[in-house]
Short mmCIF file of C-alpha atoms in Angstrom, two decimals:
data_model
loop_
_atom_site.label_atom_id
_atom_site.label_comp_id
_atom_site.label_asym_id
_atom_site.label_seq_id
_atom_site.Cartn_x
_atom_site.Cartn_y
_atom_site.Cartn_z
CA UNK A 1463 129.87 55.10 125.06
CA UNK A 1464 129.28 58.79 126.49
CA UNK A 1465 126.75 60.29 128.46
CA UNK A 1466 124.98 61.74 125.16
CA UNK A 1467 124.53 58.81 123.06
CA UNK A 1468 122.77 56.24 125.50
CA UNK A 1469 119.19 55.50 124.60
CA UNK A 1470 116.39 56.44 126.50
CA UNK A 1471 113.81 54.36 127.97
CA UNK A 1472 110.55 53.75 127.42
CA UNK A 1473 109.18 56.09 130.25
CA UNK A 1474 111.48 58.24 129.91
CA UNK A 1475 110.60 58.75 126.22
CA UNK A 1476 106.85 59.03 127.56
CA UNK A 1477 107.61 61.35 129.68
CA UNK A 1478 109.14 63.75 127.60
CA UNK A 1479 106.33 63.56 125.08
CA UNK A 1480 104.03 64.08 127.57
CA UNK A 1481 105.76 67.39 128.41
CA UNK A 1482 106.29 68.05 124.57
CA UNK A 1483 102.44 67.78 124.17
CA UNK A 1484 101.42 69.67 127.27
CA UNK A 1485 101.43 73.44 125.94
CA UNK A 1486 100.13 72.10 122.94
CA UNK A 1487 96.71 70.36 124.43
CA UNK A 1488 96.73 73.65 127.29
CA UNK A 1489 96.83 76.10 124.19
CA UNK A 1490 93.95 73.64 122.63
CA UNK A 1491 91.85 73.72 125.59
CA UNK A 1492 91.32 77.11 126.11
CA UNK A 1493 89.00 79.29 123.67
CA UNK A 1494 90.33 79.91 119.90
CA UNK A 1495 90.99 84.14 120.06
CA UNK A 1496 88.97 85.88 117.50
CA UNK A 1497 90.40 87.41 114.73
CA UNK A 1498 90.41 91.47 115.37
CA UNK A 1499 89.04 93.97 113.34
CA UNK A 1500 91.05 94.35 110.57
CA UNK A 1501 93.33 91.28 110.61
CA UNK A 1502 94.11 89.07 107.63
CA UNK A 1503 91.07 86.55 107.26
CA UNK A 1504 88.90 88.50 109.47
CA UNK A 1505 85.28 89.55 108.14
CA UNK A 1506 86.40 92.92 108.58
CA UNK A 1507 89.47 92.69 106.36
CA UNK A 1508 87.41 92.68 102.97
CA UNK A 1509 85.02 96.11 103.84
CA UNK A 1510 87.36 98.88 104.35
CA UNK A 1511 85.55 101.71 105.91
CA UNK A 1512 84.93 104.79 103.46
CA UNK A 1513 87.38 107.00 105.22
CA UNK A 1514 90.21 104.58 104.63
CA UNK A 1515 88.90 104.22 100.80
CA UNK A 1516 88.83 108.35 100.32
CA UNK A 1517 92.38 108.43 102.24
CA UNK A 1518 93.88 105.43 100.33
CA UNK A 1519 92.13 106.92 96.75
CA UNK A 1520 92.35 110.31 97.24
CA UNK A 1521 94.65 110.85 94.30
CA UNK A 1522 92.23 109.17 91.95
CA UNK A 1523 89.85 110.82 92.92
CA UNK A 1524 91.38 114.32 92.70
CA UNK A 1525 92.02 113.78 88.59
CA UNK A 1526 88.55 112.46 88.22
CA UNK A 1527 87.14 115.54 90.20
CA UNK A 1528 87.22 117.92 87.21
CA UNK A 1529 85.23 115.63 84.97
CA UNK A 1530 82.75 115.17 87.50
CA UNK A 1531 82.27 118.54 87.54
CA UNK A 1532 81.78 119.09 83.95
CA UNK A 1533 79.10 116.50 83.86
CA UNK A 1534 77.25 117.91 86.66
CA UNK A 1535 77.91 121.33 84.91
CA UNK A 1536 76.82 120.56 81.23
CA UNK A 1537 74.71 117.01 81.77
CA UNK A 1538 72.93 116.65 85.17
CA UNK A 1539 72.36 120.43 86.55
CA UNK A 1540 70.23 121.36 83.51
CA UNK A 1541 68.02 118.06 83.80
CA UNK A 1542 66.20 120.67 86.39
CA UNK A 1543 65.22 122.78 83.44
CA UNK A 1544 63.03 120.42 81.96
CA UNK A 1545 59.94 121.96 84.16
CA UNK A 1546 59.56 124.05 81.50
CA UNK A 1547 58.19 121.30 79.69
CA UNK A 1548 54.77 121.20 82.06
CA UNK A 1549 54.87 125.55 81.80
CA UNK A 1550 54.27 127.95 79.64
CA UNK A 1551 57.45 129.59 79.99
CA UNK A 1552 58.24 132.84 79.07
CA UNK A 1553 61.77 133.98 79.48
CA UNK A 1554 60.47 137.92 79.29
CA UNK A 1555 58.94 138.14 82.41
CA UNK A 1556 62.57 138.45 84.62
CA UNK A 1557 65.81 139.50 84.07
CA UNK A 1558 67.01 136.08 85.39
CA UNK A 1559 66.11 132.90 83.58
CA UNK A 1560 65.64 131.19 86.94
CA UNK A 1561 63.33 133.50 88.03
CA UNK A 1562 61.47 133.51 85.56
CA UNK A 1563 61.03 129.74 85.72
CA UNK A 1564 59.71 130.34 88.88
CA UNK A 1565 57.16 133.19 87.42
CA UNK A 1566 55.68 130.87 84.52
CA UNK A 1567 52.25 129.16 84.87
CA UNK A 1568 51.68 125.54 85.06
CA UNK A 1569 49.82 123.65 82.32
CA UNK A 1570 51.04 120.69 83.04
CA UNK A 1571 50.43 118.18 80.29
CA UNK A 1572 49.36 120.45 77.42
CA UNK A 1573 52.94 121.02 75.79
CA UNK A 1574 53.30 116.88 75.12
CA UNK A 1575 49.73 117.27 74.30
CA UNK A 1576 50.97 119.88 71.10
CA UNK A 1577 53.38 117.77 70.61
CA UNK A 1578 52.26 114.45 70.04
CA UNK A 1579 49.25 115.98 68.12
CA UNK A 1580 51.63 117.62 65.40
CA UNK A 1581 51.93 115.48 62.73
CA UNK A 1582 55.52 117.23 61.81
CA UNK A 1583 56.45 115.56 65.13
CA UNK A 1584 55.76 112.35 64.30
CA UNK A 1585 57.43 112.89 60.33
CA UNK A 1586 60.99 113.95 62.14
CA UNK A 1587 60.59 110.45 64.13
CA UNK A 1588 60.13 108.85 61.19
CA UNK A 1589 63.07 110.00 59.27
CA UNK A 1590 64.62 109.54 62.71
CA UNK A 1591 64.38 106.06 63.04
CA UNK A 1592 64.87 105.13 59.37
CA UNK A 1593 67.94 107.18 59.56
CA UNK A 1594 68.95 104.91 62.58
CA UNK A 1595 68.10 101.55 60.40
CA UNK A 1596 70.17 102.56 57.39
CA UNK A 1597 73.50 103.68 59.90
CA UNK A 1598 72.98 100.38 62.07
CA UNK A 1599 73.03 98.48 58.78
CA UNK A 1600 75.81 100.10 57.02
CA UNK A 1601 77.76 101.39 59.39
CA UNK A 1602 77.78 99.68 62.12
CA UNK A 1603 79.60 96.50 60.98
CA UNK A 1604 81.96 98.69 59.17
CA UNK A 1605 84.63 99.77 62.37
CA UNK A 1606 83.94 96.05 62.53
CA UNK A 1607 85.77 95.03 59.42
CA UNK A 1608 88.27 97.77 59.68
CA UNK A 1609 89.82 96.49 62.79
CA UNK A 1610 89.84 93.06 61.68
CA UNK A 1611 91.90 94.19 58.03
CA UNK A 1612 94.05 96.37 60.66
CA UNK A 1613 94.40 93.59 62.77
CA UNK A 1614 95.75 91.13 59.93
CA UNK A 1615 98.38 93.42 58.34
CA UNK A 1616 101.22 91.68 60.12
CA UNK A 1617 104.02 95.21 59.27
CA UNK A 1618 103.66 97.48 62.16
CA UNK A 1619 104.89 100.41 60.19
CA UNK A 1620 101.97 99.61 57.46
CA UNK A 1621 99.49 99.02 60.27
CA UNK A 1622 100.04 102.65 62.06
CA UNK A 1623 99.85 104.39 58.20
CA UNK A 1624 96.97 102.75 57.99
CA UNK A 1625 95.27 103.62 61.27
CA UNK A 1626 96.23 107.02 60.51
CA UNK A 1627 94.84 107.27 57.40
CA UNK A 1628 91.15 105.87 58.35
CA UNK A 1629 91.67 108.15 61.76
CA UNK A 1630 91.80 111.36 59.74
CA UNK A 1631 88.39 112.45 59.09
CA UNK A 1632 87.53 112.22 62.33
CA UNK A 1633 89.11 115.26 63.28
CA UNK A 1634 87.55 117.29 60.82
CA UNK A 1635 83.91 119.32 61.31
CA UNK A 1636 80.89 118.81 60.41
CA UNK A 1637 80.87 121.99 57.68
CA UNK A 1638 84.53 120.83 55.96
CA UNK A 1639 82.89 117.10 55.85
CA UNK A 1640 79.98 118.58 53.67
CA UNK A 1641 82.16 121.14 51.89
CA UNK A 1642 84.45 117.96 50.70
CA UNK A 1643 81.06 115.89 49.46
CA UNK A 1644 79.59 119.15 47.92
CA UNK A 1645 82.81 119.71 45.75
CA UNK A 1646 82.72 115.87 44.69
CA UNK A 1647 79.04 114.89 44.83
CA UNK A 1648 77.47 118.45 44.21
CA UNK A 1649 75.79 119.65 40.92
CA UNK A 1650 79.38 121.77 39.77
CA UNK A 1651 81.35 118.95 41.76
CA UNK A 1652 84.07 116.80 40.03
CA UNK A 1653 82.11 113.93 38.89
CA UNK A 1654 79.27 115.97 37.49
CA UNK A 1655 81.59 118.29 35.48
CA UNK A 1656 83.42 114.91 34.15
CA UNK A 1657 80.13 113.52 32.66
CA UNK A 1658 79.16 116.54 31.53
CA UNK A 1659 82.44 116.91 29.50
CA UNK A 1660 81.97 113.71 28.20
CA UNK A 1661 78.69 114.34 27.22
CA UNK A 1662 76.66 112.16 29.79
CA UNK A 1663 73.88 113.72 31.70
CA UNK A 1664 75.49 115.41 35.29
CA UNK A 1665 73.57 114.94 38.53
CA UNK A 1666 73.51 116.45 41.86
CA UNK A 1667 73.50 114.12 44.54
CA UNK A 1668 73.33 116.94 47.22
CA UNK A 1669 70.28 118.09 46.51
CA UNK A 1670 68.51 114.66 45.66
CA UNK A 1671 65.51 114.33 48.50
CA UNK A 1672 65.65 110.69 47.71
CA UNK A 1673 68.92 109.43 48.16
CA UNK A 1674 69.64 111.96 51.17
CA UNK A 1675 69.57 108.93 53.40
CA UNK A 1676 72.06 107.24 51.81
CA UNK A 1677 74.21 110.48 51.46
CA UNK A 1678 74.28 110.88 55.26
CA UNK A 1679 75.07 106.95 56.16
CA UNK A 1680 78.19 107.58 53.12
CA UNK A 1681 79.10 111.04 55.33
CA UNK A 1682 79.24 109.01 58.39
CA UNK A 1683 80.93 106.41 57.66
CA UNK A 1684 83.78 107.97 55.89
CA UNK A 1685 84.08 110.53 58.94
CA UNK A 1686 83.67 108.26 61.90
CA UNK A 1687 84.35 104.64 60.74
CA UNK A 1688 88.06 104.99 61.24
CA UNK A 1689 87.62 106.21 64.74
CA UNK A 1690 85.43 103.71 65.93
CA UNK A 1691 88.00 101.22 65.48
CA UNK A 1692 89.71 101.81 68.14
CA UNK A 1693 87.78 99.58 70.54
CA UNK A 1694 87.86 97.22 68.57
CA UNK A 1695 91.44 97.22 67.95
CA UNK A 1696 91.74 97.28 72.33
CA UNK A 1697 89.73 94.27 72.10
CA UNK A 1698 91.84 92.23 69.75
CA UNK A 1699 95.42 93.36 71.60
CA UNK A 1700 94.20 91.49 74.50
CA UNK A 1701 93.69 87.97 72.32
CA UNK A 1702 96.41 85.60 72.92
CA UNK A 1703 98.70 84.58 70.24
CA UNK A 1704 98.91 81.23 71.78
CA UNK A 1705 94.95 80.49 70.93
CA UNK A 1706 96.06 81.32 67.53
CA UNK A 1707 98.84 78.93 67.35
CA UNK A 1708 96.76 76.37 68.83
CA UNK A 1709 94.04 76.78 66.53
CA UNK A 1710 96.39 77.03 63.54
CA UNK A 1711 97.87 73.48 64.71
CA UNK A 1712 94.80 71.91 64.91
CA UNK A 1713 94.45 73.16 60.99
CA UNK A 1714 92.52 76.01 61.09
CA UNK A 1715 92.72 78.40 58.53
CA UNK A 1716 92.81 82.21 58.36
CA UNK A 1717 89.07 82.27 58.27
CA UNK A 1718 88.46 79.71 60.86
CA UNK A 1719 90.65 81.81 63.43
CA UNK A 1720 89.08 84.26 62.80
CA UNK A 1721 85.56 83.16 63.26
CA UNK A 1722 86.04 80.93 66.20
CA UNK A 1723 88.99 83.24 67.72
CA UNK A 1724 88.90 87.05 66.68
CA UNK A 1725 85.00 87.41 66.91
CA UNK A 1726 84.71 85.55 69.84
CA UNK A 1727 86.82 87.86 71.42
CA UNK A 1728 84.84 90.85 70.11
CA UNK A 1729 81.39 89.62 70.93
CA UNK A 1730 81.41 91.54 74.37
CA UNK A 1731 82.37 94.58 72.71
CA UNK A 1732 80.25 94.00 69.83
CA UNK A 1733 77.13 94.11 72.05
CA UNK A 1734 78.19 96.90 74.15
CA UNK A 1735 78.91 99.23 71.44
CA UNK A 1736 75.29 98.03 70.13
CA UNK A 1737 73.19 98.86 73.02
CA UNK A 1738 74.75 101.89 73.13
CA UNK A 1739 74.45 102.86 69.63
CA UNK A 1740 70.63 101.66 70.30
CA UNK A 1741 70.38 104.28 73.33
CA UNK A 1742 71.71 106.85 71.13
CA UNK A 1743 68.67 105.72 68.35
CA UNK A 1744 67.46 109.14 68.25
CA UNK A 1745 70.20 111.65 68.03
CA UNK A 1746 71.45 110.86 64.54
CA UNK A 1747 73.33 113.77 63.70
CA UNK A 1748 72.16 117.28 64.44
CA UNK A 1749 74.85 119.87 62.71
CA UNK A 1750 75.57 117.33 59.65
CA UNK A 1751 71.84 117.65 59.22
CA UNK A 1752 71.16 120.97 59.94
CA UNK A 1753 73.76 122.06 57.19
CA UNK A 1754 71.66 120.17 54.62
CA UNK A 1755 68.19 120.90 55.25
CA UNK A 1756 67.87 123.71 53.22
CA UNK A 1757 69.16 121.83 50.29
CA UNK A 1758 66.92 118.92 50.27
CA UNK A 1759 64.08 120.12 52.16
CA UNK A 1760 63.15 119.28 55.65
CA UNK A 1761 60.69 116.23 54.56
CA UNK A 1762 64.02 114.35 53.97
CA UNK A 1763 66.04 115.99 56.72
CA UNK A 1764 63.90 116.94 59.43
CA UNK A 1765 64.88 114.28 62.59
CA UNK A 1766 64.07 115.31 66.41
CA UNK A 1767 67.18 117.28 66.85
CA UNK A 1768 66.31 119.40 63.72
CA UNK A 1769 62.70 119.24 64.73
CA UNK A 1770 63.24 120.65 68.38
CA UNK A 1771 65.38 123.69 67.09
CA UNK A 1772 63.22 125.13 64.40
CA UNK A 1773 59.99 124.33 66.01
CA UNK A 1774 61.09 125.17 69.78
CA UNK A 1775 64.45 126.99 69.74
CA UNK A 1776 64.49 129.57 67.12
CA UNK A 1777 60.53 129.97 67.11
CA UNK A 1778 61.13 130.62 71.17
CA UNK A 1779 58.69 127.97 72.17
CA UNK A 1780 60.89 126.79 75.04
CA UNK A 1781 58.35 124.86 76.91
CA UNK A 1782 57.52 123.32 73.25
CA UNK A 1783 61.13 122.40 72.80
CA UNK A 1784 61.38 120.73 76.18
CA UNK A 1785 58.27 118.53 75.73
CA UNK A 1786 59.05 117.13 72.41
CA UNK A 1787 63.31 117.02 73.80
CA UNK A 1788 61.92 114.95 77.09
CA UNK A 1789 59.99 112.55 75.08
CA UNK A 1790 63.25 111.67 73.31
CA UNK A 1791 64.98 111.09 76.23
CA UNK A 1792 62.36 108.43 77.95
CA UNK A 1793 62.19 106.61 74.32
CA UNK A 1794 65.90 107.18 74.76
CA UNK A 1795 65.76 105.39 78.30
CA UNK A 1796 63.36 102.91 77.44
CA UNK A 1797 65.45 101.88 74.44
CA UNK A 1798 68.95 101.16 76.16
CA UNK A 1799 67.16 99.25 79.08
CA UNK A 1800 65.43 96.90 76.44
CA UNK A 1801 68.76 96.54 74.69
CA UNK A 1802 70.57 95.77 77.40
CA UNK A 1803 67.85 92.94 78.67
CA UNK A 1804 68.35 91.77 74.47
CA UNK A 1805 71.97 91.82 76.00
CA UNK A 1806 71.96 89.89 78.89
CA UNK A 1807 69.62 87.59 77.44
CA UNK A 1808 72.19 86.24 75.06
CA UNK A 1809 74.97 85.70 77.23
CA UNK A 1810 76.34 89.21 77.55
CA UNK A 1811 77.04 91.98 80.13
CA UNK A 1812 75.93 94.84 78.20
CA UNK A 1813 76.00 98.37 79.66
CA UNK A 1814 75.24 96.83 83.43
CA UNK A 1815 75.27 93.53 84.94
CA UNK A 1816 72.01 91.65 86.24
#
């Protein structure tokens, strides 16, 4: 038997797990090193400092820079020219409209004052907010509905015709949209020259006071209901086919999927799109209704929008104008915050978390 293979004894076996052990129990006795800033598992690890965000972002950043710009341009830098709402500006007195800002008395409260005692004020938020209730009602749920026929057309080359098809009208203005109803709904439109042919009495739905409502809500919804689709459409692509086959296994039909799968899935959607809508209560349509107030009259037409531009804007009552416009805006306010507490108190995340 060689050197090699002979067993060791007992104390020698100790002894070499004693010496095995020893930089093991000398490593445990002296004090665990910290982690340094910036290790793995440190507290420092998870806050980057800002110059390492801006340096490790900086690309981002630089093709979101020119739309921040724009919204500071067009959104938040004329927010500052709603102190003309507590003056009575005058844009005559300077050469420079800043200047003359600066030039204008104070009257503080009197302009809301005018305001809120016109009763032509409080008509345009009428038709405003009836306006709001018909669209909510009828055309809301309709990108709804679109998305979910889209959704279940199983050909892809039917399903982009489609999409195209309900896209379309999006892209055209306001004053074509009108021009297209006026040929087909109008008093010498197609329909009313067919019953007149036929000897039935014509009508002119373009000019009816009563039904203008409904007119608008019908414009709306066959200019923008194919566009708003498209979130809902994002919304269903990320669904799972494998909840689908697992809910068609356990026998559930079409309908059944789709009310325990597909709307499920849009519910989040579904109540962000509604707050928003909500927030966006009073602005119901400015240039569609503008181009129709002189044909039915501004007791069926007049909204805020309309409201703010004859009475403010073309009369050259700027501080008027900004009064009645910055009332909108903190209904505005006040109406996407309570939305988005309806929001959160059912379940969803709404335009911001808690």
């Amino acid at each position: 038997m060689s050197h090699s293979t002979v067993p060791r004894s007992r104390a020698e076996a100790k002894t070499a797990g004693e010496q095995a052990q020893a930089p093991d129990s000398a490593s445990g006795s002296r004090k665990q090193r910290r982690p340094r800033r910036g290790e793995q598992g440190s507290p420092a690890a998870a806050k980057v400092s800002v110059r390492l965000r801006l340096r490790r972002d900086r690309t981002l950043l630089l093709m979101t820079l020119p739309a921040v710009l724009l919204i500071l341009l067009f959104n938040y830098i004329p927010i500052l020219g709603n102190v003309v709402a507590f003056q009575d500006y005058d844009p005559y007195l300077s050469d420079n409209g800043f200047v003359a800002m600066l030039e204008s008395p104070w009257v503080g409260l009197q302009q809301f004052e005018r305001v809120l005692a016109d009763s032509a004020f409080w008509h345009a938020v009428q038709n405003t907010f009836v306006l709001f209730f018909l669209q909510l009602v009828l055309y809301f749920p309709i990108p709804i509905l679109l998305a979910l026929l889209i959704n279940s057309i199983l050909r892809p080359r039917v399903r982009a015709i489609a999409q195209a098809i309900m896209y379309l009208p999006h892209f055209f203005s306001w004053v074509l949209v009108v021009t297209v109803f006026q040929q087909i709904f109008g008093g010498a439109g197609i329909i009313a020259q067919t019953l007149a042919d036929h000897g039935h009495q014509s009508f002119d739905l373009m000019t009816n006071p009563e039904l203008f409502k409904y007119l608008v809500t019908i414009e709306t919804i066959w200019k923008d209901a194919g566009w708003g689709i498209i979130v809902f459409l994002a919304a269903l692509s990320s669904v799972s086919n494998d909840m689908y086959e697992a809910a068609a296994m356990d026998g559930a039909g079409r309908w059944r999927r789709m009310w325990h799968v597909t709307l499920p899935a849009l519910r989040p959607v579904i109540a962000l799109l509604l707050v928003l809508r909500v927030g966006d209560a009073l602005t119901v349509g400015f240039e569609q209704l503008l181009l129709q107030r002189d044909a039915v009259g501004p007791g069926a037409a007049e909204v805020l929008d309309t409201y703010v531009w004859w009475n403010g804007i073309r009369n050259q009552d700027f501080s008027y104008a900004a009064a009645a416009g910055l009332i909108k805006g903190v209904v505005g306010l006040g109406l996407v915050l309570t939305a988005n507490k309806v929001a959160h108190l059912m379940g969803e995340q709404g335009v911001y978390k808690k």
